[in-house]
PDB file of C-alpha atoms in Angstrom:
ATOM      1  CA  UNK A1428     -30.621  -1.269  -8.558  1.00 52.00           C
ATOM      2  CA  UNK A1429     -29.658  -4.409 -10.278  1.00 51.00           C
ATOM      3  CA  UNK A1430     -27.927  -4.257 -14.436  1.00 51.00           C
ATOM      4  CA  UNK A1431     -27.320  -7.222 -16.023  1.00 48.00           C
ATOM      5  CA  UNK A1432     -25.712  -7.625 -19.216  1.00 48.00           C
ATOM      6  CA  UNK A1433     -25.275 -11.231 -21.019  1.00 50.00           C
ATOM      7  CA  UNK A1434     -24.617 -10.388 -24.990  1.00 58.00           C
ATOM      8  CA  UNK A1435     -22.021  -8.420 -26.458  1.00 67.00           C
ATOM      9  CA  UNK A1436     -21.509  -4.331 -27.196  1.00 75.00           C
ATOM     10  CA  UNK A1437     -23.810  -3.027 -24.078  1.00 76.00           C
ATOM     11  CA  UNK A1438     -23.729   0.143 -22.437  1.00 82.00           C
ATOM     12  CA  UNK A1439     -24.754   0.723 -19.076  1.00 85.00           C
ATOM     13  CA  UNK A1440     -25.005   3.893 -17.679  1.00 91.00           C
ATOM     14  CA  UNK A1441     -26.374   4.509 -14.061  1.00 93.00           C
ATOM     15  CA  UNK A1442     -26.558   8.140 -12.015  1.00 95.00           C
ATOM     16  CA  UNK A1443     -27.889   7.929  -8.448  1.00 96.00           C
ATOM     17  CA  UNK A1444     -28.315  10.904  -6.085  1.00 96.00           C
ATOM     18  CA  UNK A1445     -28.366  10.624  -2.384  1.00 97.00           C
ATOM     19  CA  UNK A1446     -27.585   8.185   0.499  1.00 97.00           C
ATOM     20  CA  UNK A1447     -27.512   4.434   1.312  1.00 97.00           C
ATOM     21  CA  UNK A1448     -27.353   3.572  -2.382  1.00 94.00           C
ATOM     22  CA  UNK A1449     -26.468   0.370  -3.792  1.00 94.00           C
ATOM     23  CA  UNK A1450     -26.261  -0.249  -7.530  1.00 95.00           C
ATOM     24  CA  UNK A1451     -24.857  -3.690  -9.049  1.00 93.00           C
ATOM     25  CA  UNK A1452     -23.607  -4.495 -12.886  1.00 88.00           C
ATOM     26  CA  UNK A1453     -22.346  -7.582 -14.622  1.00 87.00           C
ATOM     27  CA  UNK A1454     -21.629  -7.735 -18.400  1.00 82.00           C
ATOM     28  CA  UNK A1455     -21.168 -11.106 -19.382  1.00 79.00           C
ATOM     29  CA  UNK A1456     -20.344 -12.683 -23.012  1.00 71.00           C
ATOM     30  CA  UNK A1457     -17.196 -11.994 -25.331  1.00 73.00           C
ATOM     31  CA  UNK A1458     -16.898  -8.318 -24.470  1.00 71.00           C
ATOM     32  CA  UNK A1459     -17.344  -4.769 -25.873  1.00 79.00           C
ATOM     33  CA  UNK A1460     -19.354  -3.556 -23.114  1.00 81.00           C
ATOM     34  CA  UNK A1461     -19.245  -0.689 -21.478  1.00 87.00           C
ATOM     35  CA  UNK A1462     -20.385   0.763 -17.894  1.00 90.00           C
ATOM     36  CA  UNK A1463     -20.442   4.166 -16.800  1.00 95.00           C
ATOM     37  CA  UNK A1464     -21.840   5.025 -12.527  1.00 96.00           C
ATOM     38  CA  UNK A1465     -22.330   8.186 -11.149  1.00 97.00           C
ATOM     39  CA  UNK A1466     -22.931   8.534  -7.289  1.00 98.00           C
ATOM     40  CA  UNK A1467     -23.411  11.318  -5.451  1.00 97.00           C
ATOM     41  CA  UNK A1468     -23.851  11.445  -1.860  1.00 98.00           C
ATOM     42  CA  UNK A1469     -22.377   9.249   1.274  1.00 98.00           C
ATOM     43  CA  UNK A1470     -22.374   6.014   2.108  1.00 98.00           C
ATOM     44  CA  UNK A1471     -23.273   4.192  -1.665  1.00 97.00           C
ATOM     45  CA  UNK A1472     -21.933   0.879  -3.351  1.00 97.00           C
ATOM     46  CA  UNK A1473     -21.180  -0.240  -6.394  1.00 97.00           C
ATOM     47  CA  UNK A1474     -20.190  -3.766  -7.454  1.00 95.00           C
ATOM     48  CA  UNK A1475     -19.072  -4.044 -11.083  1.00 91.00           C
ATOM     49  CA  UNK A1476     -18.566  -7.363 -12.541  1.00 89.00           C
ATOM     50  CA  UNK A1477     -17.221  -7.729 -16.106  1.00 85.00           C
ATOM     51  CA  UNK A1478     -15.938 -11.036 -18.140  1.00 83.00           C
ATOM     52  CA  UNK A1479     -14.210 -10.978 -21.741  1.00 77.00           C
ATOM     53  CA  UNK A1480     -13.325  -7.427 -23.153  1.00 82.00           C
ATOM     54  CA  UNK A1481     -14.883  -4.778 -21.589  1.00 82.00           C
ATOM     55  CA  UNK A1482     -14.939  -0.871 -20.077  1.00 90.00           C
ATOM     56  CA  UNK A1483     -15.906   0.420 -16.560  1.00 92.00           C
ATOM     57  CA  UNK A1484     -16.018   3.918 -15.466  1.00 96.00           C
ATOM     58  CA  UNK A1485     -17.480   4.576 -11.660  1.00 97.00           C
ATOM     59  CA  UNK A1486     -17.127   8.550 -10.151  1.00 98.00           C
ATOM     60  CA  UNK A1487     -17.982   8.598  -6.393  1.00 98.00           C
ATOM     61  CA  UNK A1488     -18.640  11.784  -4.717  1.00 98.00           C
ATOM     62  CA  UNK A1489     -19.391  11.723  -0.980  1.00 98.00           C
ATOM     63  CA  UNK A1490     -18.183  10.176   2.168  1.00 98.00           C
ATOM     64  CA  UNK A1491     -18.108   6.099   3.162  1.00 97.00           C
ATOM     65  CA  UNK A1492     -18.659   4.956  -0.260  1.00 98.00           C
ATOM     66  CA  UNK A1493     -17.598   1.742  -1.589  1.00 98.00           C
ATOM     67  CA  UNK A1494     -16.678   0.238  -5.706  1.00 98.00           C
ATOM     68  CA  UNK A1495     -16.277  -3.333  -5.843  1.00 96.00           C
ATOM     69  CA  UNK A1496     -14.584  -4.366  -9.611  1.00 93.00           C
ATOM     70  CA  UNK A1497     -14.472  -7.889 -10.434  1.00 90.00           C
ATOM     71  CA  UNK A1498     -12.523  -8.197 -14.153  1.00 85.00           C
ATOM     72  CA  UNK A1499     -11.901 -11.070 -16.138  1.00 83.00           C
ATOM     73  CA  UNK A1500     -10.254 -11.290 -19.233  1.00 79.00           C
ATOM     74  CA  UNK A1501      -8.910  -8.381 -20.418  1.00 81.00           C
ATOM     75  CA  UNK A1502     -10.808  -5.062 -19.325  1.00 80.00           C
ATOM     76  CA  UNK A1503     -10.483  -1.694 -17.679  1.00 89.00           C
ATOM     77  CA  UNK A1504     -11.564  -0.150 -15.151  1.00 91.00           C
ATOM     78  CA  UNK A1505     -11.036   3.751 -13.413  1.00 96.00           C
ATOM     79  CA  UNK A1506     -12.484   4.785 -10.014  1.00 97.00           C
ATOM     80  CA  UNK A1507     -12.640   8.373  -9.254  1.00 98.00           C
ATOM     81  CA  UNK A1508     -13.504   8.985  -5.593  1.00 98.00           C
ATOM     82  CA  UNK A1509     -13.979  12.348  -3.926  1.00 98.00           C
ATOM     83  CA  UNK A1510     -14.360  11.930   0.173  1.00 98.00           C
ATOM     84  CA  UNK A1511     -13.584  10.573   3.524  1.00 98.00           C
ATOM     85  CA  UNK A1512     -13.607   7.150   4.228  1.00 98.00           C
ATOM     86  CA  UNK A1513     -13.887   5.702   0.745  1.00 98.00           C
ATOM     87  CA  UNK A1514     -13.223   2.013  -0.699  1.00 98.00           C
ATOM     88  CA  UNK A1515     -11.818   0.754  -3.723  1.00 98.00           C
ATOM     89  CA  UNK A1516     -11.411  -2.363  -4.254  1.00 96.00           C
ATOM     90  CA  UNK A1517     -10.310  -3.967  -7.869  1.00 93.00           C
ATOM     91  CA  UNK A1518      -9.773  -7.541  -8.130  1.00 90.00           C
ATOM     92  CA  UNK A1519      -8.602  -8.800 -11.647  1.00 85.00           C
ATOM     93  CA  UNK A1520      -7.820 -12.423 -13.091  1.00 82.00           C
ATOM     94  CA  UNK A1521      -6.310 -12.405 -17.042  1.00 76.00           C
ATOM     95  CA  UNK A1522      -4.168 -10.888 -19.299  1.00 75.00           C
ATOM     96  CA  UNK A1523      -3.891  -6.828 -20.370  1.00 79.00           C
ATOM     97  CA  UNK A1524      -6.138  -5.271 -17.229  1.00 81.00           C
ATOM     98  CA  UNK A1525      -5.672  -2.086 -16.502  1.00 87.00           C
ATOM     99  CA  UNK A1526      -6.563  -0.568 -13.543  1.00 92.00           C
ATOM    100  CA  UNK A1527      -6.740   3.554 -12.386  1.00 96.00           C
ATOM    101  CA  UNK A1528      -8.428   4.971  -9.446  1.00 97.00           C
ATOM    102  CA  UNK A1529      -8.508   7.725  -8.047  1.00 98.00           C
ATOM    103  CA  UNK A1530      -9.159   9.290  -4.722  1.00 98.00           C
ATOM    104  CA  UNK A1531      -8.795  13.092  -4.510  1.00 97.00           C
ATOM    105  CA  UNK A1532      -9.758  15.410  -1.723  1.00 97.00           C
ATOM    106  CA  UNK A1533     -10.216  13.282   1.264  1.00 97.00           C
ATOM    107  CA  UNK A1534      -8.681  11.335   4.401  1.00 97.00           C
ATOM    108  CA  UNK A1535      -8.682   7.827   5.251  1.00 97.00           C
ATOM    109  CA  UNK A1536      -9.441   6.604   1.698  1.00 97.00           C
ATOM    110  CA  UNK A1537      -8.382   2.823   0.778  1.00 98.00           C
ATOM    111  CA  UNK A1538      -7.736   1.653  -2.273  1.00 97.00           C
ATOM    112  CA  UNK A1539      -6.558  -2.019  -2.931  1.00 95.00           C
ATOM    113  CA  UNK A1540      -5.717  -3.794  -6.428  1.00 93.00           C
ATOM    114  CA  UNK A1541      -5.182  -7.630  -6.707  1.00 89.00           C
ATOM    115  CA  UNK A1542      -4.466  -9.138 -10.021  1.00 80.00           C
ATOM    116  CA  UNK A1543      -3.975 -12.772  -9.849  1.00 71.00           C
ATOM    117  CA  UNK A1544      -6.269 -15.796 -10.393  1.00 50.00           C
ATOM    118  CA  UNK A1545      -7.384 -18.040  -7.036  1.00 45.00           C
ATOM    119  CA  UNK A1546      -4.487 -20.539  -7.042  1.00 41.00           C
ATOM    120  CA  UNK A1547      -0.521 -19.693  -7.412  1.00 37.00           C
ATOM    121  CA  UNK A1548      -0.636 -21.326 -10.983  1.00 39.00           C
ATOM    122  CA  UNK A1549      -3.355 -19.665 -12.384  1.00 41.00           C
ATOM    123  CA  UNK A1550      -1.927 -15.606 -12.915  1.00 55.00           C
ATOM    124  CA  UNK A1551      -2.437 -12.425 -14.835  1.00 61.00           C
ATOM    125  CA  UNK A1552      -0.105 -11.058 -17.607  1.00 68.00           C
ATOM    126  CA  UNK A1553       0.927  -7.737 -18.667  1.00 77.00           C
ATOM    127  CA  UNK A1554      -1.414  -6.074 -16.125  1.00 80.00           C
ATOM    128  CA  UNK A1555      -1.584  -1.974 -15.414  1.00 87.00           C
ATOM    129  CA  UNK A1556      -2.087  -0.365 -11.921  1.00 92.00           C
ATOM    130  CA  UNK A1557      -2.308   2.970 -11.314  1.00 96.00           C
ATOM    131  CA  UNK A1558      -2.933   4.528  -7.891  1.00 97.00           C
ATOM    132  CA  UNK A1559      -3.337   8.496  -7.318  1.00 98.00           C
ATOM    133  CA  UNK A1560      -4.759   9.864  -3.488  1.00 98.00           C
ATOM    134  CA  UNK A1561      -4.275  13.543  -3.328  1.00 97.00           C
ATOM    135  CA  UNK A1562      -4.965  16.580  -0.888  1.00 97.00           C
ATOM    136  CA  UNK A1563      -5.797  14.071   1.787  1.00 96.00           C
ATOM    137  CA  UNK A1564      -4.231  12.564   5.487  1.00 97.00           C
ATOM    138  CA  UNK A1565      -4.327   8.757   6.298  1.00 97.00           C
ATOM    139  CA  UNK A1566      -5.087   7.123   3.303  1.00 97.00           C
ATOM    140  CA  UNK A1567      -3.559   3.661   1.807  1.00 97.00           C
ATOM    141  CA  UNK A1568      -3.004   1.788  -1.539  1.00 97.00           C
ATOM    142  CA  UNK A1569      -2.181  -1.392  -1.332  1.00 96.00           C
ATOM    143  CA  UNK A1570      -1.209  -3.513  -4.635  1.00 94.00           C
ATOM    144  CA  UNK A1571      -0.818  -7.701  -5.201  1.00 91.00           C
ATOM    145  CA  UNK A1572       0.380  -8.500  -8.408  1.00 85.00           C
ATOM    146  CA  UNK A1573       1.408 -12.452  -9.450  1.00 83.00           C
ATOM    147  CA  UNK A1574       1.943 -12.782 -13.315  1.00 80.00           C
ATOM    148  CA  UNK A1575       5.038 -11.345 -15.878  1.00 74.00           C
ATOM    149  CA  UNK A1576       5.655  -7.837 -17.384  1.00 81.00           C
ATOM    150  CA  UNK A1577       3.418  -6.307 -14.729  1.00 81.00           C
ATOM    151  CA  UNK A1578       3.553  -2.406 -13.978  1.00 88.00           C
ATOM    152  CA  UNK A1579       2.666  -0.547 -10.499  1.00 93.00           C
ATOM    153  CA  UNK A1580       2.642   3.386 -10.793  1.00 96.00           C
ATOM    154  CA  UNK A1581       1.255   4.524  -6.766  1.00 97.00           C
ATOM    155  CA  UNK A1582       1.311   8.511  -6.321  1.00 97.00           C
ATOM    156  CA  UNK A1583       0.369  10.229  -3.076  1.00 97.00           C
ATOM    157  CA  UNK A1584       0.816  13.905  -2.381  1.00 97.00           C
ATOM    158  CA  UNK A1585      -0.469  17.019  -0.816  1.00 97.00           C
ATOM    159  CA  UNK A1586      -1.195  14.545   2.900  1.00 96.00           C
ATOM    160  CA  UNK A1587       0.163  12.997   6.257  1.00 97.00           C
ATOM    161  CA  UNK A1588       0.407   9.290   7.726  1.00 97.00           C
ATOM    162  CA  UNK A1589      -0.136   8.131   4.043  1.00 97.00           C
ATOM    163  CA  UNK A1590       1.026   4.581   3.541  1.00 97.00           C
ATOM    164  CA  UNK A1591       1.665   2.628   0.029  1.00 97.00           C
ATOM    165  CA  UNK A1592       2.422  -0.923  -0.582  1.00 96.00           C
ATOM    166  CA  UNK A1593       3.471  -3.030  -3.436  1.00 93.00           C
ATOM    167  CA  UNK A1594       3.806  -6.768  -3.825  1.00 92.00           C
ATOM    168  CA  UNK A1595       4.474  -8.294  -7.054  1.00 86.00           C
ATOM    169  CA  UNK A1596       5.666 -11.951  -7.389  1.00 87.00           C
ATOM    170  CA  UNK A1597       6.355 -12.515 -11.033  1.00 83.00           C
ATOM    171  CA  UNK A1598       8.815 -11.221 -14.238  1.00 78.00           C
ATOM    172  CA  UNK A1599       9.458  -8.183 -15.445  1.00 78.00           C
ATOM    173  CA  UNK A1600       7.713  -6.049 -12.689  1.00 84.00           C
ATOM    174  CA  UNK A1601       8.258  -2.234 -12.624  1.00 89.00           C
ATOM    175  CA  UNK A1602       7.360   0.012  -9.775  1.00 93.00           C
ATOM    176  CA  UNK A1603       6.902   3.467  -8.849  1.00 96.00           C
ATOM    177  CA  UNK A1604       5.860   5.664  -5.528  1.00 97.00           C
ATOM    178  CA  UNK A1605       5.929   9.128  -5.473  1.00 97.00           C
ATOM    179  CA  UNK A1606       5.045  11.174  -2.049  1.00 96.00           C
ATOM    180  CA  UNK A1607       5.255  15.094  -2.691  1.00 95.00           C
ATOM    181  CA  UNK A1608       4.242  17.305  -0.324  1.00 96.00           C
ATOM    182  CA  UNK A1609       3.366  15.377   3.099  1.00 94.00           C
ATOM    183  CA  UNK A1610       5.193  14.044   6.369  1.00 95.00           C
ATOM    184  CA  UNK A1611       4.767  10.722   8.465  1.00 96.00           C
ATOM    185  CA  UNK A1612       4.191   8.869   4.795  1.00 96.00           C
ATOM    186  CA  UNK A1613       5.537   5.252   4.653  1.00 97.00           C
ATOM    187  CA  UNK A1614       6.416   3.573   0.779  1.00 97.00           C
ATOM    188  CA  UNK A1615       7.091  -0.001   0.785  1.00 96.00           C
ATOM    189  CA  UNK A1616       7.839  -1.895  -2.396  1.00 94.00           C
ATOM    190  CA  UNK A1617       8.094  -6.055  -2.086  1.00 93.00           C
ATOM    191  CA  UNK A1618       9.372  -7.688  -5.426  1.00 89.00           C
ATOM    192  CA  UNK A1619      10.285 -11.043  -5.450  1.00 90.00           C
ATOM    193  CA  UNK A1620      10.957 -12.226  -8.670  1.00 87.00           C
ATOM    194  CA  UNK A1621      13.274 -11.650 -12.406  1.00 80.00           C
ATOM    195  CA  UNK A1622      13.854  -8.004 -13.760  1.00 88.00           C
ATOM    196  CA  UNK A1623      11.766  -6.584 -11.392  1.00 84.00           C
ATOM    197  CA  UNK A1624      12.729  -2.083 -10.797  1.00 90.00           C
ATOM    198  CA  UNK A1625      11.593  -0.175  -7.855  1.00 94.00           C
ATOM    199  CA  UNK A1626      11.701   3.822  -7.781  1.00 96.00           C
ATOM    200  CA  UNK A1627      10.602   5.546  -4.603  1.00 96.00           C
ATOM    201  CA  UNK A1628      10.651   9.305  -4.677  1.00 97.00           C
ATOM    202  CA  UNK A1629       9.748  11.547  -1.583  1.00 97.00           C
ATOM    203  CA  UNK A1630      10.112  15.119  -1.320  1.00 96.00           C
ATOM    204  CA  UNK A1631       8.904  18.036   0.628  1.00 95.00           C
ATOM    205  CA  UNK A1632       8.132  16.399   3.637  1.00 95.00           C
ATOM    206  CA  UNK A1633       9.149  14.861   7.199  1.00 96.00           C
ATOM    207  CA  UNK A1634       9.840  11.494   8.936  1.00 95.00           C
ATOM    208  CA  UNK A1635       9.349   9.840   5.903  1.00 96.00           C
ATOM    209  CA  UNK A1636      10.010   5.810   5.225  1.00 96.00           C
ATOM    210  CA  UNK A1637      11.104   4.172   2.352  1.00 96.00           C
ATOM    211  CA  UNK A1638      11.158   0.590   2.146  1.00 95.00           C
ATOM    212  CA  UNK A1639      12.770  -1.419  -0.865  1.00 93.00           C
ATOM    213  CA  UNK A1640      13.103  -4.917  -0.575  1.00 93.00           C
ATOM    214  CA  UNK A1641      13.516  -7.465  -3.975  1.00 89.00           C
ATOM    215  CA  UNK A1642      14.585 -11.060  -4.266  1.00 91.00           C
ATOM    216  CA  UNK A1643      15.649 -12.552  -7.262  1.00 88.00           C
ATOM    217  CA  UNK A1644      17.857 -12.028 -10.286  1.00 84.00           C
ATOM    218  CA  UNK A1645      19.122  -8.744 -12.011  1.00 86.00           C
ATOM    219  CA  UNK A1646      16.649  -6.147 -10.015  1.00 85.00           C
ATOM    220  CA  UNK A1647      17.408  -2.735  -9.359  1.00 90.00           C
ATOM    221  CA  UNK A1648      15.867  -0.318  -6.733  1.00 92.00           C
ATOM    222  CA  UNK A1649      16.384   3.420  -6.573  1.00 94.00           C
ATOM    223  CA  UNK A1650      14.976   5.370  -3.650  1.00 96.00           C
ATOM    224  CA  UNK A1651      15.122   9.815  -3.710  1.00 96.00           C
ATOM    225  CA  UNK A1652      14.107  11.970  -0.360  1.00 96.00           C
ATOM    226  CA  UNK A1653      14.631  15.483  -1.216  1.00 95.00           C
ATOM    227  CA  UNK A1654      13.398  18.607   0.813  1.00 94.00           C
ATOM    228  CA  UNK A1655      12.902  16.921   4.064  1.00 93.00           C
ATOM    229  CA  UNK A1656      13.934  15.989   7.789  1.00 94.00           C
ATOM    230  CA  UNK A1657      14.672  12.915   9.885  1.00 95.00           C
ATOM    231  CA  UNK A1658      13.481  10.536   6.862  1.00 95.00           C
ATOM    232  CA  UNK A1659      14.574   6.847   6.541  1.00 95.00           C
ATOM    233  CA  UNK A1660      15.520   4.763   3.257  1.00 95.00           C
ATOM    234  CA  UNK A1661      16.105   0.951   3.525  1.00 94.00           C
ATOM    235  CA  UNK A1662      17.365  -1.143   0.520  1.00 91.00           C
ATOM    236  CA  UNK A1663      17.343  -4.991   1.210  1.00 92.00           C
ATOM    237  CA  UNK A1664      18.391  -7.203  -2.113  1.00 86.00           C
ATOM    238  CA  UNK A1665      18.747 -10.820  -2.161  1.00 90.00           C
ATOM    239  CA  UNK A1666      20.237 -12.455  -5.827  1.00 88.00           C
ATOM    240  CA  UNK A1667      22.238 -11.518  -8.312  1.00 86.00           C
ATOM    241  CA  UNK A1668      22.983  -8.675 -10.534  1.00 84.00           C
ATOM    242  CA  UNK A1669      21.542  -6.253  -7.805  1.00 84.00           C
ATOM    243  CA  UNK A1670      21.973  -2.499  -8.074  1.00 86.00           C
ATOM    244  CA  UNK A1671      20.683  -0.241  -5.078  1.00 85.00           C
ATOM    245  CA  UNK A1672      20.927   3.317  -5.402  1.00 89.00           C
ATOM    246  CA  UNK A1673      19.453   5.747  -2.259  1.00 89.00           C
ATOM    247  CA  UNK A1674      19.846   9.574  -1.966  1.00 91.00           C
ATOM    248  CA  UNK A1675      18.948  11.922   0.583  1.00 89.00           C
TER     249      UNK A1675
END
């Protein structure tokens, strides 16, 4: 099933029950539109593609389903996937995107978040990411940020073997990782830039890694592990005005 949307102030709104589903919108003009998807069963797609000022809302329910988001301009976008073996993938060139998904109830779930444009010059601005994967083993998040004033926000808890990773080039850049509840879970955070902040917090849990590493000017990186065993913090910071602080 095919939506295509070339004028201004659409709404889509698509519901699809069953298997082997595919179901593609684009919403193209100077914005206002809005999509909602519903999907329930296993292995369905959805490929959103949005331009100018617009909305997307996509809710997955099954196993092996996919969301492809393509934003640009300044839009948003939240992915709510219940499952196994589910992929989201966001990819966002402009200014003021803001990105949530979701993926609850599930193992081996992926979830990965670019914003930047195709070449090093051409970047995002003031762009939002929030990842949450909950009440599930094996999953990973994986965020690429390039652009200023950017802001990272990756929570995993109630799961094993989870693994989170943040690169943001830019200025400005704040992120957090929090891992409650779960053992074998690795946090990495790679900022290379000015007035970037890392916080990673992980608690409850065992043979956990957290990973801090910035380069640049006046950064500062904080990483907690509470409530656990044989976990491992590493702060590396290259530049000036540094501050590290680790606790376990």
């Amino acid at each position: 099933q095919d939506g295509y949307r070339a004028q201004d102030n659409n709404t889509s709104m698509a519901e699809q029950d069953g298997d082997d589903n595919t179901l593609s919108v684009q919403q193209l003009g100077y914005g206002g539109n809005t999509s909602d998807v519903l999907q329930r069963g296993d292995d369905n797609k959805t490929k959103i593609v949005q331009n100018s000022t617009n909305n997307a809302d996509v809710v997955q329910r099954g196993d092996r389903n996919e969301v492809d988001s393509y934003q640009f301009g300044t839009n948003n976008v939240e992915i709510t996937q219940r499952g196994n073996d589910n992929y989201a993938k966001e990819y966002a060139r402009g200014a003021n995107n803001s990105t949530t998904i979701n993926q609850l109830f599930g193992n081996s779930n992926i979830a990965n978040v670019r914003h930047t444009g195709p070449g090093a010059a051409t970047t995002g601005s003031n762009n939002d990411v929030t990842v949450t994967q909950s009440f599930g083993n094996n999953n990973e998040a994986g965020i690429v940020q390039f652009g200023s004033d950017n802001s990272v926000a990756v929570t995993q808890s109630f799961g094993n073997r989870n693994f989170a990773d943040v690169d943001q080039i830019g200025d400005g850049n704040t992120s957090t990782i929090s891992t409650t509840a779960g053992s074998d879970n690795d946090a990495i955070v790679m900022q290379e830039g000015d007035l970037n902040q890392a916080t990673v917090t992980q608690t409850m849990g065992n043979f956990n890694i957290a990973s801090v590493s910035q380069i640049g000017d006046s950064n500062i990186a904080s990483a907690t592990q509470a409530m656990g065993n044989s976990n491992e913090i590493m702060i590396d910071q290259t530049g000036n005005s540094n501050s590290g602080t680790a606790m376990q």
